[in-house]
Each structure stands twice: as structure tokens, then as C-alpha cells.
GROMACS .gro file of C-alpha atoms in nm:
model
  453
    1MET     CA    1   1.467 -16.227   7.867
    2ALA     CA    2   1.517 -16.408   7.537
    3SER     CA    3   1.195 -16.498   7.355
    4TRP     CA    4   1.286 -16.867   7.335
    5HIS     CA    5   1.367 -16.880   7.710
    6GLU     CA    6   1.032 -16.758   7.841
    7ALA     CA    7   0.867 -17.100   7.804
    8ALA     CA    8   1.110 -17.242   8.061
    9ASP     CA    9   0.948 -17.015   8.324
   10PRO     CA   10   1.272 -16.890   8.489
   11LEU     CA   11   1.273 -16.706   8.821
   12LEU     CA   12   1.269 -16.365   8.654
   13ASN     CA   13   0.965 -16.450   8.443
   14MET     CA   14   0.666 -16.225   8.514
   15ASN     CA   15   0.359 -16.083   8.346
   16ILE     CA   16   0.527 -15.759   8.240
   17ASN     CA   17   0.240 -15.697   7.995
   18ALA     CA   18  -0.012 -15.665   8.278
   19LEU     CA   19   0.219 -15.437   8.475
   20ALA     CA   20   0.274 -15.209   8.176
   21THR     CA   21  -0.096 -15.204   8.085
   22ALA     CA   22  -0.178 -15.052   8.424
   23VAL     CA   23   0.006 -14.730   8.334
   24SER     CA   24   0.021 -14.727   7.952
   25THR     CA   25  -0.213 -14.633   7.674
   26SER     CA   26  -0.025 -14.862   7.437
   27VAL     CA   27   0.161 -15.187   7.514
   28SER     CA   28   0.330 -15.401   7.249
   29VAL     CA   29   0.579 -15.687   7.233
   30THR     CA   30   0.817 -15.681   6.941
   31SER     CA   31   0.766 -15.974   6.707
   32SER     CA   32   1.119 -16.001   6.570
   33ALA     CA   33   1.447 -15.818   6.532
   34ALA     CA   34   1.348 -15.738   6.174
   35ASN     CA   35   1.040 -15.547   6.287
   36LEU     CA   36   1.205 -15.367   6.580
   37ALA     CA   37   1.238 -15.026   6.415
   38SER     CA   38   0.886 -15.012   6.272
   39GLU     CA   39   0.724 -15.134   6.594
   40ILE     CA   40   0.911 -14.880   6.807
   41SER     CA   41   0.813 -14.609   6.559
   42ALA     CA   42   0.447 -14.711   6.593
   43ALA     CA   43   0.475 -14.698   6.972
   44CYS     CA   44   0.622 -14.347   6.953
   45ALA     CA   45   0.332 -14.236   6.734
   46ALA     CA   46   0.084 -14.374   6.990
   47THR     CA   47   0.208 -14.127   7.253
   48GLY     CA   48   0.069 -13.838   7.049
   49LYS     CA   49  -0.290 -13.961   7.055
   50VAL     CA   50  -0.530 -13.763   7.272
   51GLN     CA   51  -0.663 -13.964   7.567
   52PRO     CA   52  -0.973 -13.922   7.787
   53ALA     CA   53  -0.942 -13.709   8.100
   54GLY     CA   54  -0.701 -13.879   8.336
   55GLY     CA   55  -0.572 -14.107   8.059
   56SER     CA   56  -0.208 -14.197   8.002
   57ARG     CA   57   0.010 -14.097   7.709
   58ILE     CA   58   0.271 -14.358   7.797
   59SER     CA   59   0.361 -14.614   7.533
   60THR     CA   60   0.548 -14.927   7.646
   61VAL     CA   61   0.744 -15.154   7.413
   62ILE     CA   62   0.855 -15.491   7.550
   63ILE     CA   63   1.164 -15.614   7.364
   64PRO     CA   64   1.280 -15.972   7.422
   65HIS     CA   65   1.652 -15.983   7.487
   66ASP     CA   66   1.743 -16.174   7.173
   67HIS     CA   67   1.574 -15.911   6.953
   68THR     CA   68   1.840 -15.661   7.060
   69TRP     CA   69   2.141 -15.863   6.950
   70LYS     CA   70   2.015 -16.016   6.628
   71GLN     CA   71   2.089 -15.832   6.306
   72ASP     CA   72   1.860 -15.833   6.007
   73THR     CA   73   1.991 -15.698   5.680
   74SER     CA   74   1.662 -15.735   5.492
   75VAL     CA   75   1.532 -15.402   5.620
   76SER     CA   76   1.699 -15.064   5.646
   77ALA     CA   77   1.732 -14.896   5.982
   78ALA     CA   78   1.467 -14.641   6.065
   79SER     CA   79   1.575 -14.281   6.031
   80PRO     CA   80   1.578 -14.059   6.342
   81ALA     CA   81   1.273 -13.879   6.200
   82ALA     CA   82   1.078 -14.205   6.180
   83LEU     CA   83   1.138 -14.268   6.549
   84GLN     CA   84   1.043 -13.916   6.655
   85ALA     CA   85   0.728 -13.923   6.867
   86LYS     CA   86   0.459 -13.677   6.783
   87PRO     CA   87   0.487 -13.429   7.070
   88ALA     CA   88   0.210 -13.384   7.320
   89GLU     CA   89   0.163 -13.038   7.475
   90THR     CA   90   0.514 -12.898   7.524
   91ILE     CA   91   0.581 -12.758   7.871
   92THR     CA   92   0.601 -12.392   7.786
   93THR     CA   93   0.429 -12.071   7.885
   94ASN     CA   94   0.505 -11.886   7.562
   95GLN     CA   95   0.270 -12.049   7.311
   96PRO     CA   96   0.072 -11.811   7.086
   97CYS     CA   97  -0.301 -11.798   7.136
   98ASN     CA   98  -0.416 -11.960   6.812
   99PRO     CA   99  -0.617 -12.285   6.848
  100GLN     CA  100  -0.543 -12.563   6.603
  101PRO     CA  101  -0.796 -12.573   6.319
  102CYS     CA  102  -1.063 -12.836   6.353
  103ASN     CA  103  -1.388 -12.936   6.187
  104PRO     CA  104  -1.636 -12.971   6.474
  105GLN     CA  105  -1.947 -13.177   6.434
  106PRO     CA  106  -2.277 -12.982   6.451
  107ALA     CA  107  -2.366 -13.178   6.765
  108ALA     CA  108  -2.058 -13.041   6.943
  109THR     CA  109  -2.145 -12.685   6.848
  110GLN     CA  110  -2.502 -12.734   6.972
  111PHE     CA  111  -2.378 -12.890   7.296
  112LEU     CA  112  -2.152 -12.592   7.364
  113ALA     CA  113  -2.433 -12.349   7.284
  114SER     CA  114  -2.657 -12.525   7.539
  115CYS     CA  115  -2.374 -12.528   7.794
  116ALA     CA  116  -2.317 -12.155   7.745
  117LYS     CA  117  -2.690 -12.089   7.786
  118ALA     CA  118  -2.689 -12.281   8.117
  119LEU     CA  119  -2.389 -12.081   8.240
  120ARG     CA  120  -2.550 -11.749   8.149
  121ALA     CA  121  -2.878 -11.845   8.315
  122CYS     CA  122  -2.717 -11.956   8.641
  123PRO     CA  123  -2.709 -11.683   8.910
  124GLY     CA  124  -2.366 -11.539   8.983
  125GLY     CA  125  -2.165 -11.743   9.231
  126GLN     CA  126  -2.370 -12.059   9.183
  127SER     CA  127  -2.182 -12.210   8.888
  128ALA     CA  128  -1.839 -12.373   8.890
  129ILE     CA  129  -1.601 -12.458   8.608
  130TYR     CA  130  -1.391 -12.754   8.723
  131CYS     CA  131  -1.077 -12.802   8.516
  132GLY     CA  132  -0.792 -13.043   8.451
  133GLY     CA  133  -0.571 -13.159   8.164
  134GLN     CA  134  -0.555 -12.932   7.860
  135ALA     CA  135  -0.786 -12.676   8.017
  136LEU     CA  136  -0.508 -12.579   8.262
  137LEU     CA  137  -0.252 -12.501   7.990
  138GLN     CA  138  -0.177 -12.166   7.836
  139ASP     CA  139  -0.123 -12.339   7.501
  140HIS     CA  140  -0.350 -12.200   7.227
  141GLY     CA  141  -0.506 -11.949   7.468
  142SER     CA  142  -0.709 -12.203   7.666
  143LEU     CA  143  -0.647 -12.039   8.004
  144VAL     CA  144  -0.726 -11.691   7.880
  145TYR     CA  145  -1.055 -11.811   7.731
  146LEU     CA  146  -1.141 -11.986   8.058
  147GLY     CA  147  -1.075 -11.672   8.262
  148LYS     CA  148  -1.288 -11.462   8.031
  149ILE     CA  149  -1.575 -11.714   8.045
  150ALA     CA  150  -1.563 -11.716   8.427
  151ALA     CA  151  -1.556 -11.336   8.442
  152ALA     CA  152  -1.844 -11.303   8.197
  153THR     CA  153  -2.071 -11.559   8.365
  154GLY     CA  154  -1.977 -11.518   8.732
  155ALA     CA  155  -1.860 -11.879   8.750
  156THR     CA  156  -1.595 -11.992   8.998
  157LEU     CA  157  -1.282 -12.149   8.850
  158ILE     CA  158  -1.173 -12.464   9.036
  159CYS     CA  159  -0.887 -12.695   8.944
  160GLU     CA  160  -0.814 -13.051   9.045
  161ASN     CA  161  -0.624 -13.088   9.370
  162ALA     CA  162  -0.380 -13.335   9.209
  163PHE     CA  163  -0.328 -13.162   8.876
  164PRO     CA  164  -0.057 -13.282   8.635
  165ARG     CA  165   0.034 -12.928   8.528
  166ILE     CA  166  -0.112 -12.581   8.541
  167ASP     CA  167   0.034 -12.265   8.390
  168ARG     CA  168   0.011 -11.987   8.646
  169GLY     CA  169   0.118 -11.634   8.728
  170ALA     CA  170   0.046 -11.271   8.650
  171GLY     CA  171  -0.205 -11.219   8.371
  172LEU     CA  172  -0.345 -11.573   8.393
  173PRO     CA  173  -0.657 -11.687   8.582
  174HIS     CA  174  -0.607 -11.779   8.947
  175PHE     CA  175  -0.798 -12.098   9.030
  176GLN     CA  176  -0.943 -12.218   9.354
  177ARG     CA  177  -0.764 -12.548   9.419
  178LEU     CA  178  -1.005 -12.818   9.531
  179ALA     CA  179  -0.947 -12.922   9.892
  180TYR     CA  180  -0.764 -13.251   9.948
  181PHE     CA  181  -0.987 -13.399  10.216
  182PRO     CA  182  -1.330 -13.509  10.089
  183GLN     CA  183  -1.543 -13.351  10.360
  184GLU     CA  184  -1.400 -13.005  10.289
  185ALA     CA  185  -1.412 -13.059   9.912
  186ALA     CA  186  -1.775 -13.175   9.920
  187LYS     CA  187  -1.867 -12.873  10.133
  188GLU     CA  188  -1.701 -12.637   9.884
  189LEU     CA  189  -1.876 -12.796   9.588
  190SER     CA  190  -2.217 -12.805   9.757
  191LYS     CA  191  -2.243 -12.428   9.711
  192PHE     CA  192  -2.290 -12.470   9.335
  193SER     CA  193  -2.606 -12.556   9.144
  194LEU     CA  194  -2.425 -12.600   8.809
  195MET     CA  195  -2.090 -12.757   8.726
  196VAL     CA  196  -1.900 -12.764   8.398
  197ALA     CA  197  -1.610 -13.014   8.405
  198ILE     CA  198  -1.352 -12.946   8.134
  199ASP     CA  199  -1.101 -13.224   8.061
  200ALA     CA  200  -1.144 -13.355   8.415
  201ARG     CA  201  -1.335 -13.637   8.578
  202LEU     CA  202  -1.591 -13.533   8.833
  203PRO     CA  203  -1.398 -13.535   9.163
  204VAL     CA  204  -1.407 -13.827   9.406
  205ALA     CA  205  -1.237 -13.882   9.742
  206MET     CA  206  -0.877 -14.003   9.736
  207PHE     CA  207  -0.946 -14.255  10.013
  208GLY     CA  208  -1.252 -14.403  10.176
  209TYR     CA  209  -1.316 -14.254  10.520
  210LYS     CA  210  -1.565 -14.387  10.770
  211ASP     CA  211  -1.887 -14.187  10.731
  212GLY     CA  212  -1.716 -13.983  10.458
  213PRO     CA  213  -1.832 -13.926  10.098
  214SER     CA  214  -1.693 -14.101   9.792
  215GLN     CA  215  -1.861 -13.884   9.529
  216LEU     CA  216  -1.795 -13.516   9.592
  217VAL     CA  217  -2.054 -13.376   9.351
  218SER     CA  218  -2.420 -13.444   9.431
  219LEU     CA  219  -2.584 -13.243   9.152
  220PRO     CA  220  -2.846 -13.400   8.924
  221GLU     CA  221  -2.722 -13.516   8.585
  222ASP     CA  222  -2.871 -13.223   8.393
  223SER     CA  223  -2.670 -12.982   8.610
  224ASN     CA  224  -2.339 -13.148   8.520
  225TRP     CA  225  -2.176 -13.061   8.188
  226GLN     CA  226  -1.860 -13.245   8.084
  227LEU     CA  227  -1.614 -13.166   7.803
  228ASP     CA  228  -1.359 -13.441   7.741
  229SER     CA  229  -1.051 -13.394   7.522
  230SER     CA  230  -1.096 -13.742   7.377
  231CYS     CA  231  -1.425 -13.627   7.220
  232ILE     CA  232  -1.375 -13.257   7.155
  233ASP     CA  233  -1.089 -13.016   7.082
  234ILE     CA  234  -1.053 -12.829   7.411
  235PRO     CA  235  -0.895 -12.504   7.281
  236TRP     CA  236  -1.163 -12.478   7.011
  237ALA     CA  237  -1.439 -12.560   7.261
  238LEU     CA  238  -1.323 -12.287   7.500
  239GLN     CA  239  -1.305 -12.033   7.219
  240GLU     CA  240  -1.658 -12.132   7.118
  241LEU     CA  241  -1.781 -12.104   7.478
  242ALA     CA  242  -1.621 -11.761   7.506
  243GLN     CA  243  -1.812 -11.643   7.197
  244GLN     CA  244  -2.139 -11.795   7.319
  245THR     CA  245  -2.106 -11.628   7.663
  246ALA     CA  246  -2.008 -11.285   7.523
  247ALA     CA  247  -1.677 -11.320   7.704
  248GLU     CA  248  -1.466 -11.164   7.432
  249SER     CA  249  -1.532 -10.819   7.578
  250ILE     CA  250  -1.353 -10.916   7.901
  251ILE     CA  251  -1.011 -10.752   7.940
  252PRO     CA  252  -0.779 -10.917   8.196
  253GLY     CA  253  -0.694 -10.676   8.474
  254HIS     CA  254  -0.981 -10.439   8.395
  255ASN     CA  255  -1.336 -10.578   8.385
  256CYS     CA  256  -1.248 -10.936   8.485
  257ARG     CA  257  -1.391 -10.941   8.842
  258GLY     CA  258  -1.046 -11.027   8.977
  259VAL     CA  259  -1.035 -11.361   8.793
  260PHE     CA  260  -0.695 -11.284   8.643
  261ALA     CA  261  -0.395 -11.256   8.876
  262THR     CA  262  -0.230 -10.917   8.897
  263PRO     CA  263   0.152 -10.891   8.908
  264GLY     CA  264   0.299 -10.908   9.255
  265ARG     CA  265   0.525 -11.118   9.473
  266PRO     CA  266   0.501 -11.170   9.848
  267SER     CA  267   0.730 -10.953  10.057
  268MET     CA  268   1.046 -11.116  10.187
  269PRO     CA  269   0.988 -11.242  10.543
  270SER     CA  270   1.256 -11.273  10.810
  271GLY     CA  271   1.355 -11.493  11.099
  272LYS     CA  272   1.320 -11.865  11.157
  273LEU     CA  273   1.198 -12.084  10.875
  274THR     CA  274   0.841 -12.212  10.882
  275GLY     CA  275   0.643 -12.375  10.606
  276ARG     CA  276   0.478 -12.043  10.518
  277SER     CA  277   0.796 -11.835  10.525
  278MET     CA  278   0.974 -12.096  10.312
  279CYS     CA  279   0.697 -12.066  10.050
  280ALA     CA  280   0.717 -11.686  10.065
  281VAL     CA  281   1.091 -11.689   9.997
  282ILE     CA  282   1.050 -11.923   9.699
  283ALA     CA  283   0.770 -11.711   9.549
  284HIS     CA  284   0.970 -11.393   9.615
  285VAL     CA  285   1.277 -11.507   9.417
  286GLN     CA  286   1.160 -11.769   9.162
  287PRO     CA  287   1.258 -11.664   8.810
  288GLU     CA  288   1.020 -11.609   8.521
  289ASP     CA  289   0.930 -11.921   8.320
  290ALA     CA  290   1.027 -12.150   8.608
  291ILE     CA  291   0.894 -12.503   8.640
  292ILE     CA  292   0.784 -12.568   8.997
  293VAL     CA  293   0.768 -12.936   9.086
  294ASP     CA  294   0.560 -12.937   9.402
  295GLU     CA  295   0.560 -13.235   9.635
  296SER     CA  296   0.578 -13.024   9.948
  297LEU     CA  297   0.255 -13.176  10.084
  298THR     CA  298   0.185 -13.036  10.433
  299SER     CA  299   0.478 -12.791  10.438
  300GLY     CA  300   0.389 -12.607  10.118
  301GLY     CA  301   0.019 -12.532  10.152
  302ALA     CA  302   0.078 -12.156  10.150
  303TYR     CA  303   0.262 -12.158   9.818
  304TRP     CA  304  -0.054 -12.170   9.604
  305ASP     CA  305  -0.184 -11.828   9.703
  306LEU     CA  306   0.155 -11.667   9.767
  307SER     CA  307   0.272 -11.739   9.413
  308LYS     CA  308  -0.038 -11.635   9.218
  309GLY     CA  309   0.107 -11.300   9.101
  310CYS     CA  310   0.459 -11.423   9.023
  311PRO     CA  311   0.598 -11.396   8.669
  312ARG     CA  312   0.445 -11.677   8.467
  313PHE     CA  313   0.550 -12.031   8.549
  314SER     CA  314   0.437 -12.393   8.521
  315HIS     CA  315   0.327 -12.575   8.837
  316LEU     CA  316   0.349 -12.956   8.844
  317THR     CA  317   0.237 -13.186   9.122
  318LEU     CA  318   0.181 -13.553   9.195
  319THR     CA  319  -0.132 -13.692   9.033
  320GLY     CA  320  -0.199 -14.041   9.164
  321GLY     CA  321  -0.177 -14.005   9.540
  322ALA     CA  322   0.155 -14.195   9.546
  323ILE     CA  323   0.435 -14.005   9.719
  324GLY     CA  324   0.793 -13.984   9.595
  325SER     CA  325   0.722 -13.848   9.246
  326GLY     CA  326   0.888 -13.509   9.296
  327PRO     CA  327   1.260 -13.579   9.235
  328PRO     CA  328   1.210 -13.796   8.922
  329LEU     CA  329   0.946 -13.553   8.795
  330ALA     CA  330   1.204 -13.275   8.829
  331VAL     CA  331   1.448 -13.488   8.626
  332GLY     CA  332   1.194 -13.525   8.347
  333ALA     CA  333   1.109 -13.154   8.345
  334ALA     CA  334   1.476 -13.052   8.331
  335ILE     CA  335   1.549 -13.292   8.044
  336ALA     CA  336   1.239 -13.181   7.851
  337CYS     CA  337   1.304 -12.809   7.907
  338PRO     CA  338   1.678 -12.755   7.956
  339ASP     CA  339   1.644 -12.377   7.915
  340ARG     CA  340   1.395 -12.341   8.200
  341PRO     CA  341   1.486 -12.336   8.571
  342VAL     CA  342   1.337 -12.625   8.770
  343ILE     CA  343   1.262 -12.595   9.142
  344ASN     CA  344   1.150 -12.905   9.330
  345ILE     CA  345   0.975 -12.821   9.659
  346GLN     CA  346   1.005 -13.160   9.823
  347ALA     CA  347   0.873 -13.318  10.144
  348ASP     CA  348   1.152 -13.506  10.322
  349GLY     CA  349   0.962 -13.829  10.383
  350SER     CA  350   0.848 -13.853  10.021
  351ALA     CA  351   1.199 -13.779   9.892
  352MET     CA  352   1.328 -14.096  10.057
  353TYR     CA  353   1.125 -14.296   9.804
  354SER     CA  354   1.328 -14.170   9.508
  355LEU     CA  355   1.657 -14.040   9.641
  356GLN     CA  356   1.846 -14.183   9.342
  357ALA     CA  357   1.703 -13.906   9.124
  358LEU     CA  358   1.970 -13.678   9.272
  359TRP     CA  359   2.237 -13.903   9.121
  360THR     CA  360   2.063 -13.881   8.783
  361GLN     CA  361   2.055 -13.500   8.808
  362VAL     CA  362   2.432 -13.498   8.864
  363ARG     CA  363   2.504 -13.748   8.589
  364GLU     CA  364   2.295 -13.557   8.334
  365GLU     CA  365   2.416 -13.214   8.458
  366LEU     CA  366   2.059 -13.095   8.515
  367HIS     CA  367   1.992 -12.753   8.662
  368VAL     CA  368   1.745 -12.861   8.932
  369ILE     CA  369   1.711 -12.690   9.270
  370THR     CA  370   1.573 -12.933   9.528
  371ILE     CA  371   1.432 -12.772   9.842
  372ILE     CA  372   1.384 -13.034  10.113
  373CYS     CA  373   1.108 -12.953  10.362
  374ALA     CA  374   1.277 -13.118  10.660
  375ASN     CA  375   1.013 -13.146  10.931
  376ARG     CA  376   1.138 -13.502  10.996
  377THR     CA  377   0.799 -13.665  10.999
  378TYR     CA  378   0.545 -13.810  10.760
  379ALA     CA  379   0.304 -13.528  10.845
  380ILE     CA  380   0.060 -13.619  10.567
  381LEU     CA  381   0.030 -13.971  10.709
  382LYS     CA  382  -0.030 -13.830  11.056
  383LEU     CA  383  -0.315 -13.624  10.917
  384GLU     CA  384  -0.461 -13.932  10.749
  385LEU     CA  385  -0.431 -14.129  11.074
  386ALA     CA  386  -0.601 -13.849  11.263
  387ARG     CA  387  -0.886 -13.856  11.011
  388GLN     CA  388  -0.925 -14.226  11.077
  389LYS     CA  389  -0.914 -14.149  11.453
  390ILE     CA  390  -0.623 -14.389  11.499
  391LEU     CA  391  -0.416 -14.135  11.692
  392HIS     CA  392  -0.687 -14.129  11.958
  393SER     CA  393  -0.693 -14.505  12.005
  394GLY     CA  394  -0.467 -14.749  12.179
  395GLN     CA  395  -0.262 -14.773  11.860
  396ALA     CA  396  -0.146 -14.411  11.888
  397THR     CA  397   0.206 -14.481  12.012
  398ALA     CA  398   0.276 -14.741  11.744
  399SER     CA  399   0.134 -14.527  11.462
  400GLN     CA  400   0.331 -14.223  11.572
  401ALA     CA  401   0.651 -14.426  11.572
  402LEU     CA  402   0.582 -14.543  11.217
  403THR     CA  403   0.536 -14.188  11.090
  404ASP     CA  404   0.842 -14.041  11.263
  405ILE     CA  405   1.155 -14.011  11.050
  406GLY     CA  406   1.378 -13.877  11.324
  407ARG     CA  407   1.574 -14.110  11.551
  408PRO     CA  408   1.813 -14.071  11.373
  409ASP     CA  409   1.759 -13.749  11.182
  410ILE     CA  410   1.824 -13.773  10.809
  411ASP     CA  411   2.111 -13.551  10.697
  412TRP     CA  412   2.014 -13.443  10.347
  413VAL     CA  413   2.336 -13.254  10.284
  414LEU     CA  414   2.537 -13.571  10.344
  415LEU     CA  415   2.296 -13.778  10.132
  416ALA     CA  416   2.321 -13.529   9.848
  417GLY     CA  417   2.700 -13.534   9.870
  418GLY     CA  418   2.696 -13.911   9.849
  419MET     CA  419   2.498 -13.882   9.526
  420GLY     CA  420   2.752 -13.638   9.384
  421VAL     CA  421   2.561 -13.313   9.445
  422HIS     CA  422   2.840 -13.064   9.523
  423HIS     CA  423   2.611 -12.772   9.601
  424ALA     CA  424   2.419 -12.881   9.913
  425VAL     CA  425   2.351 -12.664  10.219
  426LYS     CA  426   2.125 -12.640  10.524
  427ALA     CA  427   1.900 -12.341  10.590
  428CYS     CA  428   1.751 -12.265  10.932
  429THR     CA  429   1.643 -11.905  10.867
  430VAL     CA  430   1.472 -11.711  10.592
  431GLU     CA  431   1.792 -11.523  10.524
  432GLU     CA  432   1.992 -11.844  10.480
  433LEU     CA  433   1.734 -11.984  10.238
  434ALA     CA  434   1.725 -11.662  10.033
  435THR     CA  435   2.106 -11.661  10.005
  436ALA     CA  436   2.116 -12.030   9.911
  437LEU     CA  437   1.851 -11.983   9.640
  438SER     CA  438   2.035 -11.685   9.491
  439GLN     CA  439   2.355 -11.887   9.472
  440ALA     CA  440   2.174 -12.194   9.335
  441HIS     CA  441   2.046 -12.003   9.033
  442LEU     CA  442   2.408 -11.924   8.941
  443CYS     CA  443   2.538 -12.279   8.984
  444LYS     CA  444   2.581 -12.529   8.706
  445GLY     CA  445   2.415 -12.862   8.777
  446PRO     CA  446   2.189 -12.957   9.067
  447THR     CA  447   2.163 -12.793   9.408
  448LEU     CA  448   1.998 -12.922   9.726
  449ILE     CA  449   1.883 -12.697  10.010
  450GLU     CA  450   1.768 -12.865  10.331
  451CYS     CA  451   1.519 -12.635  10.505
  452LEU     CA  452   1.499 -12.719  10.875
  453LEU     CA  453   1.135 -12.646  10.963
   0.00000   0.00000   0.00000
């Protein structure tokens, strides 16, 4: 609204600053029309600043309405270069392995030397390297260094369950993905006597369960080592760790203890579609350098292992526990990387939260393939209810009704058509899905495939 109108407290007045602060690393309100260009430029620059693990790189500028229509001739308009944000890590799998130069403090070098010594001293199989953020990117060789360190020390590589992005495929390390439910995750992590967390917070439970753990790591403080990108250059730190652990002699595919994935796709299945066979078809045909936007939830659990030997790709998933991120995330990936194929493996219940993203894909002519996992239920919510033992109580009938998205069944082909998606089909068998995917890669613009599971 106009700056001079806010004091009247109209119906649309709200604390937009507080809302933006919850998701932004930088929030600013423009002071005048004259300062608009410089203040937007400063906000763009703020997006390039490295944040702590789990931090946001979002910069929000709040512009009062009247600042957009006033003209000020006392200042020249900012050039396009002045408004260009400093890029964060570009979504690519083709970056050369050359870390950016840095001038580390002696304390950082000593810390890494002590960390390497602890890793070398820990018996094989008893140490874990838990990774997130920059540590999961191929940029500057980070992933290769990580794989070599794990192979040299016998450490287990584990990644966050809700990772923002990980570069995966043949020739890159294959991580163990931390289990979603806290009891299973805590049991996995209890096997280790040493943990090194790299650009990741120590894991905690997504929700609080009765008699369940909140903290998933119970090691003493001196057995936890943490490297945070806000304090240390992660690519340099991993290169230093590799030198300190004598990991440079490790050759992927030869003396790497199976840490690095070998090339190979799953065989093409046949018959009726299931969650596993759907994942196998996708991994069998996905092109090199694809971006996989994964909000498949319960239907896509098999994809992680089935796709480990595929040609290299980037794997994105939801990070905050809020469902519905898949379709808009696919929009962002396709706009950022127009030369890379984008495949959105999408749970049907979650897709209902952000259906309008299909319209955006059509409007912007984005090459996004949306695969709807149509099991016609909020299966993830049913699992959560079962964990809370609600399905075994007198509330079972009501809770089951709330998590059922049949009655009537949602017709995704009709919904896609209504949003302007011309290439939309149903698939009931493996063969139908394989044919639809082959055709989708040749189509211009978005495609939707409804997999009836």
C-alpha cells in the first residue's frame, strides 16, 4: 500500500516485515522512490552472502505502492549490471574441481588437522560424516573430496533426509540418506562413536512423538565435529581434510571401498505400476544432467537406491517438512536451468497445494515433466497418524476420512488441461509410463503423467 496510507490502518494492513523475516536473510523497506534502484541493488547483493547451515539466501524488499509510480530525475537509473545479484552455487553438475582461493586462519587449519586425526583414529565403521548444504554439491570438487575422505578413513557418508540439493550419479559418492522417522534415524546414528557434520545442523526429529527422541545424536561433545560454511570455506576445508587423511591416493571405482557409485541403471520392469516400478522406469530413462524434483514422499522411496548409478544429475527435495513444494520448485529449476530437463516426481495430495504451478509452466513454456503418484490418499499423513496411534483409537474412522482424497477421485489429466497443459496422459502400466516419458522428452513445454498406483 502507499506509504502515507499505512497510518490509517486499512483492512489490508499487516506486519509484512515479520512475515518476510521468517524466511529471509535480508529484509528492507524502501525509503523513497529516489533510492529504489540502490536499495534493490543492495538487496540483490545480500543474496550472495554465505549463511550458516540451514540459513536462507532469500532477500526481501518491501516497496510501498507510491514508490513505484513516483519519478525522480535527480538520480540515474541503475544499470542492469548493478541490479545483478551475485550468484550463489549454480545448479550444475559440470563445474571444474578447483576450489576458490581463500586465506584460512591458522585456527581453521589446526581444527581440520585435529578432525582428520580423530577420523583416522576411529575404527572403521564407527565414524560418520553427516552432510548438507555445500558439502552435497559437485561444485569445486567437494563431493569427490568427501568420497575420498570416507574411503580413506572407513567413515560412513550420510546426508540429511530433507536435503535442498545433492548432485548424484555414476562416479560420485552414494550417501546413506538419514531415515525420516526419529526412532529409525536415532538407531542408525547410535552405531557411530564419532560424527563430523559438514554444513549441516546435527539432526533432530521433524515432529515430537510420544516417548520418541528429539535429539538424534547422543554422542559427547568431543565426539562431534562441525564445519559450518558461515565460518569456513567448505571446498577448501574438504581439500584440506583429504590431504590430512591421505585420501588423495583414493581412485574412484578402484580402491574406494564402494563409496563411489558405478555406472548402471535398473532394468526396465513390466506389468502394473507400483511405487517401486514407477521409480525404476524413471531411473531407467532419465537423461544425463537431469534435475529431479522429488516430492514423491511414500510412493518414491525406492528411487534413492535405484538411481544411484544413473548418469549424473541433481536431486532436489522439500526441506522444511511442508508439503506442496514440488511443482513450484520445478518451475524455479526450469527457469534457472533452461537447458536441463526437469522431472518432478510428485505425490498427488501434495500437488493439490500448488496446482497453479502447472499454469506457470505453460505460460513460461517450461520443459517440466510432472509425474503424479496417484495413490489417492495422503499416505504420509496416515503414517504419521499410525505413529501417534490414532488409527487404533476411536478416532480412526474420522482420521481416515480426512486423509482420503478419493470420493471423488481427482482427475489430473483434466486438471492439467484446465491449466493449459496440452500433453497430459494417464499411465496404469510400466509400458504406458515408459512410452509417455519417451514422448515427453520430445515435447516442447510441460507434460503431466498421472501414474495410477
